[in-house]
PDB file of C-alpha atoms in Angstrom:
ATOM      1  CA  UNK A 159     -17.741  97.504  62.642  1.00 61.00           C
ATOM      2  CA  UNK A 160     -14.229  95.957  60.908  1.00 77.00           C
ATOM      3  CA  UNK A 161     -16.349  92.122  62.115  1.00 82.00           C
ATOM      4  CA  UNK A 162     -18.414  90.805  59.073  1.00 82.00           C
ATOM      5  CA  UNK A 163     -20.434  87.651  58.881  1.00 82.00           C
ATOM      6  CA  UNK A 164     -21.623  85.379  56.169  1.00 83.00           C
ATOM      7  CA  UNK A 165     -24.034  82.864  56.706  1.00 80.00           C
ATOM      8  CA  UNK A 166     -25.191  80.664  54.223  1.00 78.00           C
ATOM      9  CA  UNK A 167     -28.410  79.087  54.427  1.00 75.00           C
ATOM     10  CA  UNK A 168     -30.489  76.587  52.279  1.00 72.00           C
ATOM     11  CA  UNK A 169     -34.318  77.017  52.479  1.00 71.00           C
ATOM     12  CA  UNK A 170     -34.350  73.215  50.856  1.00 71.00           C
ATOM     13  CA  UNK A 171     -33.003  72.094  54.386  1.00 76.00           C
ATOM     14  CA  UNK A 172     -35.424  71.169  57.252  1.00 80.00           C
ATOM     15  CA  UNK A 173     -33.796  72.981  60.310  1.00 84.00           C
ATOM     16  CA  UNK A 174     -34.178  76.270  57.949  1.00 82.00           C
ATOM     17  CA  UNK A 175     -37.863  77.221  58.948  1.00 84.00           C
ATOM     18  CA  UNK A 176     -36.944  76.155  62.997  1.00 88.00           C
ATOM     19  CA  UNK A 177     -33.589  78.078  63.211  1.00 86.00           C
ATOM     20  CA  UNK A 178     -35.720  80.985  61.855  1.00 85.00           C
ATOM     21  CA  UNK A 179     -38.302  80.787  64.538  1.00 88.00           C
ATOM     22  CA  UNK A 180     -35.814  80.303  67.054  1.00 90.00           C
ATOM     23  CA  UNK A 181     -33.522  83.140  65.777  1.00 87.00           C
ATOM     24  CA  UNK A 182     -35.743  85.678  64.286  1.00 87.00           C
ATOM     25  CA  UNK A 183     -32.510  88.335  64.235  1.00 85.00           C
ATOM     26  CA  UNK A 184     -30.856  85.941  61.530  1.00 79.00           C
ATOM     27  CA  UNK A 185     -33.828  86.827  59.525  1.00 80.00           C
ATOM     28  CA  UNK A 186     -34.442  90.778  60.221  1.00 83.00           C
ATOM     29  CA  UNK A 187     -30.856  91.835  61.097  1.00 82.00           C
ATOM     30  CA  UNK A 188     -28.448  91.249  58.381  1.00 83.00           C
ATOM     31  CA  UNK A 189     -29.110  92.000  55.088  1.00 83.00           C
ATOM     32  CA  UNK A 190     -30.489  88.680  53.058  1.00 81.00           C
ATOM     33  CA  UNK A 191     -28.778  88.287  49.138  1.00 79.00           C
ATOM     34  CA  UNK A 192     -31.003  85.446  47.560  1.00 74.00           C
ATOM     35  CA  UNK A 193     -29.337  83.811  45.054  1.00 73.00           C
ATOM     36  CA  UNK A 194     -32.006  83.479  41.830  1.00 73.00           C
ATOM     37  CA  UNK A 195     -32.085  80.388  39.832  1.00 79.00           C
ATOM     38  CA  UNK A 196     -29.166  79.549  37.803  1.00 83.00           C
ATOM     39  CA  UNK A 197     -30.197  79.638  33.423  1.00 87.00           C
ATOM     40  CA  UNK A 198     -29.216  76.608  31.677  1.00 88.00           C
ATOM     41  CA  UNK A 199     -26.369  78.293  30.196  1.00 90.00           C
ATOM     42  CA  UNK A 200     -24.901  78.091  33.736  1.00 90.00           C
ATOM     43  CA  UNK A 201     -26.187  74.870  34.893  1.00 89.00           C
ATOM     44  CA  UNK A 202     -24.652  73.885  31.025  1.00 92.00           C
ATOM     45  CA  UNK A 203     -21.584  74.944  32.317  1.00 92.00           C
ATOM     46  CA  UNK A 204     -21.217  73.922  36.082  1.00 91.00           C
ATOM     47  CA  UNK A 205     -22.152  70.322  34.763  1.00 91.00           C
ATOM     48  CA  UNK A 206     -19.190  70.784  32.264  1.00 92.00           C
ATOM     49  CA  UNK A 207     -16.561  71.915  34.620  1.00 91.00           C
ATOM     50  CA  UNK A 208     -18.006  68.431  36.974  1.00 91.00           C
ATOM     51  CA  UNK A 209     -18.045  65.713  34.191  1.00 90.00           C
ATOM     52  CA  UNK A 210     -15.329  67.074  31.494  1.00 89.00           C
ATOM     53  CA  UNK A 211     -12.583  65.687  33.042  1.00 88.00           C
ATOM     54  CA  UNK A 212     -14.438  62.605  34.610  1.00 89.00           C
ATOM     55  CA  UNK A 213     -14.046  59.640  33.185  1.00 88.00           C
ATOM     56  CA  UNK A 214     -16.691  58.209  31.061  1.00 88.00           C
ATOM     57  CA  UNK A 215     -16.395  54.727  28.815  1.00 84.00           C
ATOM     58  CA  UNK A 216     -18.551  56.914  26.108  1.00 86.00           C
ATOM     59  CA  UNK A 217     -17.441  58.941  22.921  1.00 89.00           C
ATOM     60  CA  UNK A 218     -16.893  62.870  23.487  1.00 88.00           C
ATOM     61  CA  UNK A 219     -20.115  63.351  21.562  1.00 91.00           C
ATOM     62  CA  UNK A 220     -22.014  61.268  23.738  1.00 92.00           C
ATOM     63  CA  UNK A 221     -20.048  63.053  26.935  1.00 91.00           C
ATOM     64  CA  UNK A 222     -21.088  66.553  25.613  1.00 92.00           C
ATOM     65  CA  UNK A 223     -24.945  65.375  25.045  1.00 93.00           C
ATOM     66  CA  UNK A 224     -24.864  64.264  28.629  1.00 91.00           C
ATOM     67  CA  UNK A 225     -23.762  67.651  30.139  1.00 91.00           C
ATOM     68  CA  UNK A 226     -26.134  69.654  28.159  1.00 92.00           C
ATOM     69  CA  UNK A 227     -28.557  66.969  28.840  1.00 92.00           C
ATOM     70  CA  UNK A 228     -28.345  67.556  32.831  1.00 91.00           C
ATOM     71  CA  UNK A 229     -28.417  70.938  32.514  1.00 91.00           C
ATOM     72  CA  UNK A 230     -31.755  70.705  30.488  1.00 90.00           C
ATOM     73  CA  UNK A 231     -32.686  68.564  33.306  1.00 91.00           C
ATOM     74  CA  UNK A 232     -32.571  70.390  36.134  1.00 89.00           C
ATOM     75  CA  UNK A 233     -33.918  73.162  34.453  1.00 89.00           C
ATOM     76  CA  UNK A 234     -36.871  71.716  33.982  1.00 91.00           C
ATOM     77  CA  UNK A 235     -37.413  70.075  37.350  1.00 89.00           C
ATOM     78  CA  UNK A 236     -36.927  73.512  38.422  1.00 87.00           C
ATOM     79  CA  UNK A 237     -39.704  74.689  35.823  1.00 88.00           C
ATOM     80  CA  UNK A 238     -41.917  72.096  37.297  1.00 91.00           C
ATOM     81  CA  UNK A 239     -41.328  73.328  40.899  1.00 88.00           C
ATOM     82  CA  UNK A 240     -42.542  76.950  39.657  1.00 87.00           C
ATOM     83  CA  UNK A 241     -45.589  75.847  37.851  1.00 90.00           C
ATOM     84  CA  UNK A 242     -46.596  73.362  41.252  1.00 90.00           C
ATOM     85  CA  UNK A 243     -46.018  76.658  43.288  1.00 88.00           C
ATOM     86  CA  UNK A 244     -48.629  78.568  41.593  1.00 91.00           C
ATOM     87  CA  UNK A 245     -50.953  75.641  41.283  1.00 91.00           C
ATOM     88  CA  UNK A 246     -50.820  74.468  44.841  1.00 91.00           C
ATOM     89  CA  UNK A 247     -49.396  77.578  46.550  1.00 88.00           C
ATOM     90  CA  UNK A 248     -46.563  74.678  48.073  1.00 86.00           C
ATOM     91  CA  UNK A 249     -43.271  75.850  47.418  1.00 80.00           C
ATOM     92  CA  UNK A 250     -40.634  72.934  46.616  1.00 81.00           C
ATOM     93  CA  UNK A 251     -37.093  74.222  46.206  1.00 77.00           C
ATOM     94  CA  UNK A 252     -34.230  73.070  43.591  1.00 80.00           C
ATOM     95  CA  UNK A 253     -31.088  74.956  44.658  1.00 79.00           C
ATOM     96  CA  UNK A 254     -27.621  74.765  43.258  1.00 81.00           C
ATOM     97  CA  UNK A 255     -27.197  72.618  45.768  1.00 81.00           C
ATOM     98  CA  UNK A 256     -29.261  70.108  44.403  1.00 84.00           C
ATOM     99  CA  UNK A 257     -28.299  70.835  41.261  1.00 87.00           C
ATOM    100  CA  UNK A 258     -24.117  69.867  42.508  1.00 89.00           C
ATOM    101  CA  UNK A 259     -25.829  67.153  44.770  1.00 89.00           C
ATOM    102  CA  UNK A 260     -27.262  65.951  41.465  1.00 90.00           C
ATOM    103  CA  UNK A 261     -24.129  65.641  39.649  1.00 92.00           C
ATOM    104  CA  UNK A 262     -22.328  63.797  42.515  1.00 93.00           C
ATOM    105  CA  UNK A 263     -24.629  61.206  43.079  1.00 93.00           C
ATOM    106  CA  UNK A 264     -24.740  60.708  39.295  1.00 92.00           C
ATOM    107  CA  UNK A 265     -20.851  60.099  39.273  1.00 92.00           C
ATOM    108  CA  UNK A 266     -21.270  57.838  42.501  1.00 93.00           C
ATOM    109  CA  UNK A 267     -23.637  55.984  40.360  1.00 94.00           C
ATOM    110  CA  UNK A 268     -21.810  55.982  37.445  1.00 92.00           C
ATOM    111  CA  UNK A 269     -18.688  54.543  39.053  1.00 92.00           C
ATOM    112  CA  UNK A 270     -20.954  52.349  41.436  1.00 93.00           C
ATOM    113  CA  UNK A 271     -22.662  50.738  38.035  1.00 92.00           C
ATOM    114  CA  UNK A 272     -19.778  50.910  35.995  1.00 90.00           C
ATOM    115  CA  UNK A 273     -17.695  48.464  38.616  1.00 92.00           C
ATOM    116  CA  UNK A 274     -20.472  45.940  38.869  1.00 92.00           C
ATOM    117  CA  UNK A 275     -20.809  45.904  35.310  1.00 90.00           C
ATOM    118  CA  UNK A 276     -16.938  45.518  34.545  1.00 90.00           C
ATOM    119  CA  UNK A 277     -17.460  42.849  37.204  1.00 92.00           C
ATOM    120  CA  UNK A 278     -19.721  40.958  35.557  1.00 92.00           C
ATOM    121  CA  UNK A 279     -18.210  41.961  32.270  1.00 90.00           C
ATOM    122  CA  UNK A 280     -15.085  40.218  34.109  1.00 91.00           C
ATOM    123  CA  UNK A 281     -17.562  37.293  34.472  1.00 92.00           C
ATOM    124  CA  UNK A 282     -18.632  36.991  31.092  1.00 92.00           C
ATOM    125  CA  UNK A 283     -15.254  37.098  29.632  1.00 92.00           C
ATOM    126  CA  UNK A 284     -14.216  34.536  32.085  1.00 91.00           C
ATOM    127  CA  UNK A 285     -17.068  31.694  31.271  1.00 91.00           C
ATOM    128  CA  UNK A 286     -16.655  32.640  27.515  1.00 92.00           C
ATOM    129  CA  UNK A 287     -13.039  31.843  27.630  1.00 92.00           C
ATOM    130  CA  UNK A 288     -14.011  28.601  29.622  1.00 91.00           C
ATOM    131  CA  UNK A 289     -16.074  27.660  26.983  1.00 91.00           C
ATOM    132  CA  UNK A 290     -13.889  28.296  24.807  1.00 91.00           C
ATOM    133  CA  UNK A 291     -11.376  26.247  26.036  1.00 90.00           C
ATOM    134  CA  UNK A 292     -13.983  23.917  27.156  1.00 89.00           C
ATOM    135  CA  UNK A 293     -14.500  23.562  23.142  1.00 90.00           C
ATOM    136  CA  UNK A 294     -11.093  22.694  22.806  1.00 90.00           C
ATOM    137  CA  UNK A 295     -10.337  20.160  24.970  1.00 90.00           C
ATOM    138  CA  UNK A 296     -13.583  18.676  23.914  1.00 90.00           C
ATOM    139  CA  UNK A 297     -12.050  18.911  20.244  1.00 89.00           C
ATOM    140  CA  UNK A 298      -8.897  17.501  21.856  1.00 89.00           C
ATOM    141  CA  UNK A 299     -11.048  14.469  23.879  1.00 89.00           C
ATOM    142  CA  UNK A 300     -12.862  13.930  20.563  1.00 89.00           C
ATOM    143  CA  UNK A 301      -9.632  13.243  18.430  1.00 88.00           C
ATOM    144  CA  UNK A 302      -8.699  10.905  21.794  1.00 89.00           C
ATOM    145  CA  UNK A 303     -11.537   9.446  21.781  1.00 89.00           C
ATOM    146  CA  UNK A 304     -11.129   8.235  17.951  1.00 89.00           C
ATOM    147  CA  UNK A 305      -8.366   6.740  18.688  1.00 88.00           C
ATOM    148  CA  UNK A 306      -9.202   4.782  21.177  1.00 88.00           C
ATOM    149  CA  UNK A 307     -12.273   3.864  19.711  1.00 88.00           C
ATOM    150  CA  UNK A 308     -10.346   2.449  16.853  1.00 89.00           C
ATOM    151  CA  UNK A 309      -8.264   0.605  19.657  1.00 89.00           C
ATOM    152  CA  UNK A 310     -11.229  -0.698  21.365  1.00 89.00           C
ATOM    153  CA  UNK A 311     -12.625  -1.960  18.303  1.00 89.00           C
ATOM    154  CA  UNK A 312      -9.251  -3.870  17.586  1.00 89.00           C
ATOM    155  CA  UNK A 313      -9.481  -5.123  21.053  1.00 89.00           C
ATOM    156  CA  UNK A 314     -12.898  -6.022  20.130  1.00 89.00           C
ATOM    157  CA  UNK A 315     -11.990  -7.925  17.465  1.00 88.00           C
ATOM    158  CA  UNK A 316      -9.272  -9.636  19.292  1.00 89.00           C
ATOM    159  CA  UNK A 317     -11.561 -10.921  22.239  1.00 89.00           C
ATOM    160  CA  UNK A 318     -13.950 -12.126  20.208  1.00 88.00           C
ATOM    161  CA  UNK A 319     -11.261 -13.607  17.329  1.00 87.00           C
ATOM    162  CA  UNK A 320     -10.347 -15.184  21.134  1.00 88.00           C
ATOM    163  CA  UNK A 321     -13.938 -16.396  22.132  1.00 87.00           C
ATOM    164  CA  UNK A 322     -14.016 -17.993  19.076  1.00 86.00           C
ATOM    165  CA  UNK A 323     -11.382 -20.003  20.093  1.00 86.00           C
ATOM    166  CA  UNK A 324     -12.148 -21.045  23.362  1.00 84.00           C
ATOM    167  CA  UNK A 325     -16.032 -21.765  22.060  1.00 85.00           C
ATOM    168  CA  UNK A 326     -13.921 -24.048  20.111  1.00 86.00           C
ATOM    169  CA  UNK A 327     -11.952 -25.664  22.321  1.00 84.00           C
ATOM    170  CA  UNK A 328     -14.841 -25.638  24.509  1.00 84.00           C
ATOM    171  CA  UNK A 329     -16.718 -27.702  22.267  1.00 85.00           C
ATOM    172  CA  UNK A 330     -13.876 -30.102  21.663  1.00 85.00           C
ATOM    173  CA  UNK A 331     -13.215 -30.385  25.550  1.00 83.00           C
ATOM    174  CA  UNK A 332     -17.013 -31.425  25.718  1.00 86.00           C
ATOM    175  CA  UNK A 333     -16.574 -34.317  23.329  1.00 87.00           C
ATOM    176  CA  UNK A 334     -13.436 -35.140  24.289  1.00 86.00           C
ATOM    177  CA  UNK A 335     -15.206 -35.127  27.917  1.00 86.00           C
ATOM    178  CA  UNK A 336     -17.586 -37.285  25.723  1.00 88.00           C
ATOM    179  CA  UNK A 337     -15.194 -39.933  25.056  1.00 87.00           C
ATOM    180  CA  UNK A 338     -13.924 -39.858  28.282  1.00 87.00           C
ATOM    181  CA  UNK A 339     -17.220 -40.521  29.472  1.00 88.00           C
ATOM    182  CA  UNK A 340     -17.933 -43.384  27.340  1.00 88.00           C
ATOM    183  CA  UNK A 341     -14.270 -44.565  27.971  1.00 88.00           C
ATOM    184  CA  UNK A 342     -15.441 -44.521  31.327  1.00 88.00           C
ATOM    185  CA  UNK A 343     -18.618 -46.202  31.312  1.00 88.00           C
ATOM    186  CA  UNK A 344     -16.476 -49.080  28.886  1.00 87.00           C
ATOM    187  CA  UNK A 345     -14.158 -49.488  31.985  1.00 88.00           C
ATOM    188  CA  UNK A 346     -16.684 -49.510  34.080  1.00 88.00           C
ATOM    189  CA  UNK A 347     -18.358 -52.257  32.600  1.00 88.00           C
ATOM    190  CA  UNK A 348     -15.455 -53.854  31.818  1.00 87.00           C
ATOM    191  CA  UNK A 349     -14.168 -54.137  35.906  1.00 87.00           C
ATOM    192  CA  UNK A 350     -17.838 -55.644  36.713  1.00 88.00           C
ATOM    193  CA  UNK A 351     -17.305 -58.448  33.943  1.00 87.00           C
ATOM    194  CA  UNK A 352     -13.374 -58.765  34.693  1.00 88.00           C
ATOM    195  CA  UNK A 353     -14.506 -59.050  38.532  1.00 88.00           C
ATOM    196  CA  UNK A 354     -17.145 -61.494  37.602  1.00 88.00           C
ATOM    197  CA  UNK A 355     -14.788 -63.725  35.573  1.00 86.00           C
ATOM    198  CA  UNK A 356     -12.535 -63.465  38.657  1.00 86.00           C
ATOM    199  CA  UNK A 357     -15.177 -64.893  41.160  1.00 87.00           C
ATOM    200  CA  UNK A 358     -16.596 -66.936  37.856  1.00 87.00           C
ATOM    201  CA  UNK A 359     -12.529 -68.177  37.706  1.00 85.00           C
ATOM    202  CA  UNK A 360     -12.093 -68.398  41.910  1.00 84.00           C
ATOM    203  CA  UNK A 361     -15.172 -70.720  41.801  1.00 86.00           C
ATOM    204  CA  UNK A 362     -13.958 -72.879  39.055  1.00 84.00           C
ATOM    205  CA  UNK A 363     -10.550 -72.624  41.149  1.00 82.00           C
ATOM    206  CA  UNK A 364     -12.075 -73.376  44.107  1.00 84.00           C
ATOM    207  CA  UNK A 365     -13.461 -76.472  42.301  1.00 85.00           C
ATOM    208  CA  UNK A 366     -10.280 -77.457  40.982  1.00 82.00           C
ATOM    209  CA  UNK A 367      -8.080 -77.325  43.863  1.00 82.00           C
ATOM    210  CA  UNK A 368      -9.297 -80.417  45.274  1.00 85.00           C
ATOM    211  CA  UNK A 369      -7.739 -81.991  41.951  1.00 79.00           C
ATOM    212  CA  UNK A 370      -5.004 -79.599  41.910  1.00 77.00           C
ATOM    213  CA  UNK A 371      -3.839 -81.129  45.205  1.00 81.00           C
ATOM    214  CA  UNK A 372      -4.379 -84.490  44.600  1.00 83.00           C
ATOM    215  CA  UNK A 373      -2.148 -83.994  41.104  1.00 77.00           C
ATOM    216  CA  UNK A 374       0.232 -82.972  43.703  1.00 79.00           C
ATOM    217  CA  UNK A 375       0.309 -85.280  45.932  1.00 82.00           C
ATOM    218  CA  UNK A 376       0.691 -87.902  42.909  1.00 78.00           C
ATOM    219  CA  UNK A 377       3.344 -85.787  41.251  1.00 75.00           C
ATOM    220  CA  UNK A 378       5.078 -86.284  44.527  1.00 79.00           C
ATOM    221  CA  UNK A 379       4.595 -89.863  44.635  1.00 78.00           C
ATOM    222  CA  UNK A 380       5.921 -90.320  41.137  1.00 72.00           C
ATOM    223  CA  UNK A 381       9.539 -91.738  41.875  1.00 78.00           C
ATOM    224  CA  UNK A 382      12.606 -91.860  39.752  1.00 78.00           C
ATOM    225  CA  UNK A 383      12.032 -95.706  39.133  1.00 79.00           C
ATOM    226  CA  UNK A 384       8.571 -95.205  37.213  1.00 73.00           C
ATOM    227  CA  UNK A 385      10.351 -92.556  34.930  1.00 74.00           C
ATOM    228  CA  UNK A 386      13.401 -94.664  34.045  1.00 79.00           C
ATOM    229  CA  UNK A 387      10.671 -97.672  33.764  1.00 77.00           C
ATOM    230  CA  UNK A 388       8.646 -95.374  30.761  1.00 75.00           C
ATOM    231  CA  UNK A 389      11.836 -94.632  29.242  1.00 76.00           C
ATOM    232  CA  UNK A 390      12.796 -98.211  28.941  1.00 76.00           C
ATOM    233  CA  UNK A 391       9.783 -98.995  26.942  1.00 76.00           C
ATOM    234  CA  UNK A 392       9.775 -99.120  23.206  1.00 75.00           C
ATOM    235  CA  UNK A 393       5.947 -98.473  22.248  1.00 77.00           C
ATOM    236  CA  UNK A 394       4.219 -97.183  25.489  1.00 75.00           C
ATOM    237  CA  UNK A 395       0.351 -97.561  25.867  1.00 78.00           C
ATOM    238  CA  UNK A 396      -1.837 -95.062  24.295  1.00 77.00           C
ATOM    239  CA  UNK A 397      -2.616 -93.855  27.871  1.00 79.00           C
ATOM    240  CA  UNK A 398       0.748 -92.869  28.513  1.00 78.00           C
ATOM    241  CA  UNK A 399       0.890 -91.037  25.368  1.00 79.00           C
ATOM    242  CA  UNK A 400      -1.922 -89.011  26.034  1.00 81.00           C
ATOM    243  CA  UNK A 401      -0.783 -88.802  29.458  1.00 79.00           C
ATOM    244  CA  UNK A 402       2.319 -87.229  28.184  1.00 79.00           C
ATOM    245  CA  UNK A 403       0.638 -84.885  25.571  1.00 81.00           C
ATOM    246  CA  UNK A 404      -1.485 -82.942  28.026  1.00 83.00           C
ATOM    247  CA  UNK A 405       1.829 -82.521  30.185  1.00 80.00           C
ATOM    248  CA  UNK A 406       3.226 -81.017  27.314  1.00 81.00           C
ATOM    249  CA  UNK A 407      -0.337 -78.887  26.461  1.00 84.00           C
ATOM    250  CA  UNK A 408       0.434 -77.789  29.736  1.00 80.00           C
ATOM    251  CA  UNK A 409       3.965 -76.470  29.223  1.00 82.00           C
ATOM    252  CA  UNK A 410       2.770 -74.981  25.951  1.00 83.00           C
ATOM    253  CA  UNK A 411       5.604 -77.455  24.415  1.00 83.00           C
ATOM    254  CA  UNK A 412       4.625 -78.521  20.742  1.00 83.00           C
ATOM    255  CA  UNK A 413       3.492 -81.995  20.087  1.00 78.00           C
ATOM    256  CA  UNK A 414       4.439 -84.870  17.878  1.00 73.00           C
ATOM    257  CA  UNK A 415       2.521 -84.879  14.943  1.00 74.00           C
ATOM    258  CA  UNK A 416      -0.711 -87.330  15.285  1.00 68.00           C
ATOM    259  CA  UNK A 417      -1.647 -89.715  12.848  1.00 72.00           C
ATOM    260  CA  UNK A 418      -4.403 -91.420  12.755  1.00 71.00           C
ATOM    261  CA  UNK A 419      -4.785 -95.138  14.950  1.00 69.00           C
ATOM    262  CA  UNK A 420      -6.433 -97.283  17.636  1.00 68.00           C
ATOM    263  CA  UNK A 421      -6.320 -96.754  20.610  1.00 62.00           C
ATOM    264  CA  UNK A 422      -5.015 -99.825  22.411  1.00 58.00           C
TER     265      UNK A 422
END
């Protein structure tokens, strides 16, 4: 008698209808309390004591709208459930549990949505701030690239101050190449007609030899008695003068001055 049981059963849960079947004492022995409907004043409050103290990135305000506005909610699902009841005679339950099953898959929800979008909030802020700085090192590689714009354009100038130059000396190097060539050619033509006066001069060389030698071979029959005989004569034959003359041409010795006579 001192042995009391409470069970506490949801008709909102499946095995409900089959553990009645199965256990029809659970149903006509102990004495059934149904619990009615919570008001909206309660469901008000149970949301209250559930999301007061839970932490929401919102105003109070906007906190205390959305515990009164749960409240109306499930108040009005329940409404709904009432009014399908007597239209198709189908009875669909809203208990308190739903009502606290409600309000914990809201929070799961809440925290579930509210870490992705910190994540990508994360995200944001992260590619802002690289664009950001992304602004100012382009700012930075702008003020680089001035300068060394300015410094390519002075390079500039120098390269072409130095193509200038070498177009220049280019141009002389072609006519001094030019001259060259011409000095060249000049040479050129100036071996053929040196090396034909040579074989014009071996010819006449050749032709003269024979005389050479014979002048020679006189020279070396000339004895010292034929030179002390010309010296021992007081007016030598015009022969011998002109003899003597071309002996002299041929040293390149000057001559006695010529005056005008017969030849004897």
């Amino acid at each position: 008698d001192n042995l009391h049981i409470m069970l506490c059963m949801s008709p909102l849960n499946p095995k409900f209808p089959v553990r009645a079947r199965k256990f029809p004492g659970l149903v006509s022995s102990p004495t059934i309390d149904w619990f009615l409907p919570w008001p909206e004043e309660a469901l008000v409050s149970v949301s209250h004591g559930f999301i007061n103290d839970f932490p929401l990135d919102c105003s109070d305000n906007v906190k205390s709208s959305l515990i009164t506005h749960m409240g109306r909610v499930h108040k009005m699902v329940s409404d709904v459930c009432d009014e399908y009841f007597n239209s198709m005679r189908r009875k669909v339950y809203q208990t308190p549990k739903s009502y606290l099953s409600f309000i914990a898959a809201y929070k799961s929800m809440y925290n579930e949505k509210l870490s992705a979008l910190k994540e990508k909030e994360g995200r944001v802020r992260l590619g802002l701030e690289k664009l950001e700085q992304g602004a100012k090192d382009v700012e930075k590689l702008k003020s680089v690239l001035a300068d060394e714009q300015v410094k390519l354009e002075q390079t500039s100038r120098k390269v072409n101050d130095m193509l200038e130059t070498v177009n220049m000396s280019k141009a002389e190097a072609k006519i001094e190449e030019e001259r060259v060539e011409a000095i060249k050619k000049k040479c050129e033509s100036d071996a053929v007609r040196i090396q034909k006066d040579k074989e014009s001069c071996e010819a006449d060389l050749a032709a003269a030899q024979p005389h050479v030698d014979k002048a020679n071979k006189a020279i070396k029959e000339v004895k010292e008695g034929h030179i002390s005989e010309i010296k021992k004569l007081a007016n030598p034959s015009d022969i011998i003068k002109l003899v003597f003359d071309c002996v002299l041409i041929l040293f390149q010795l000057p001559l006695t001055p010529v005056n005008p006579t017969k030849i004897t």
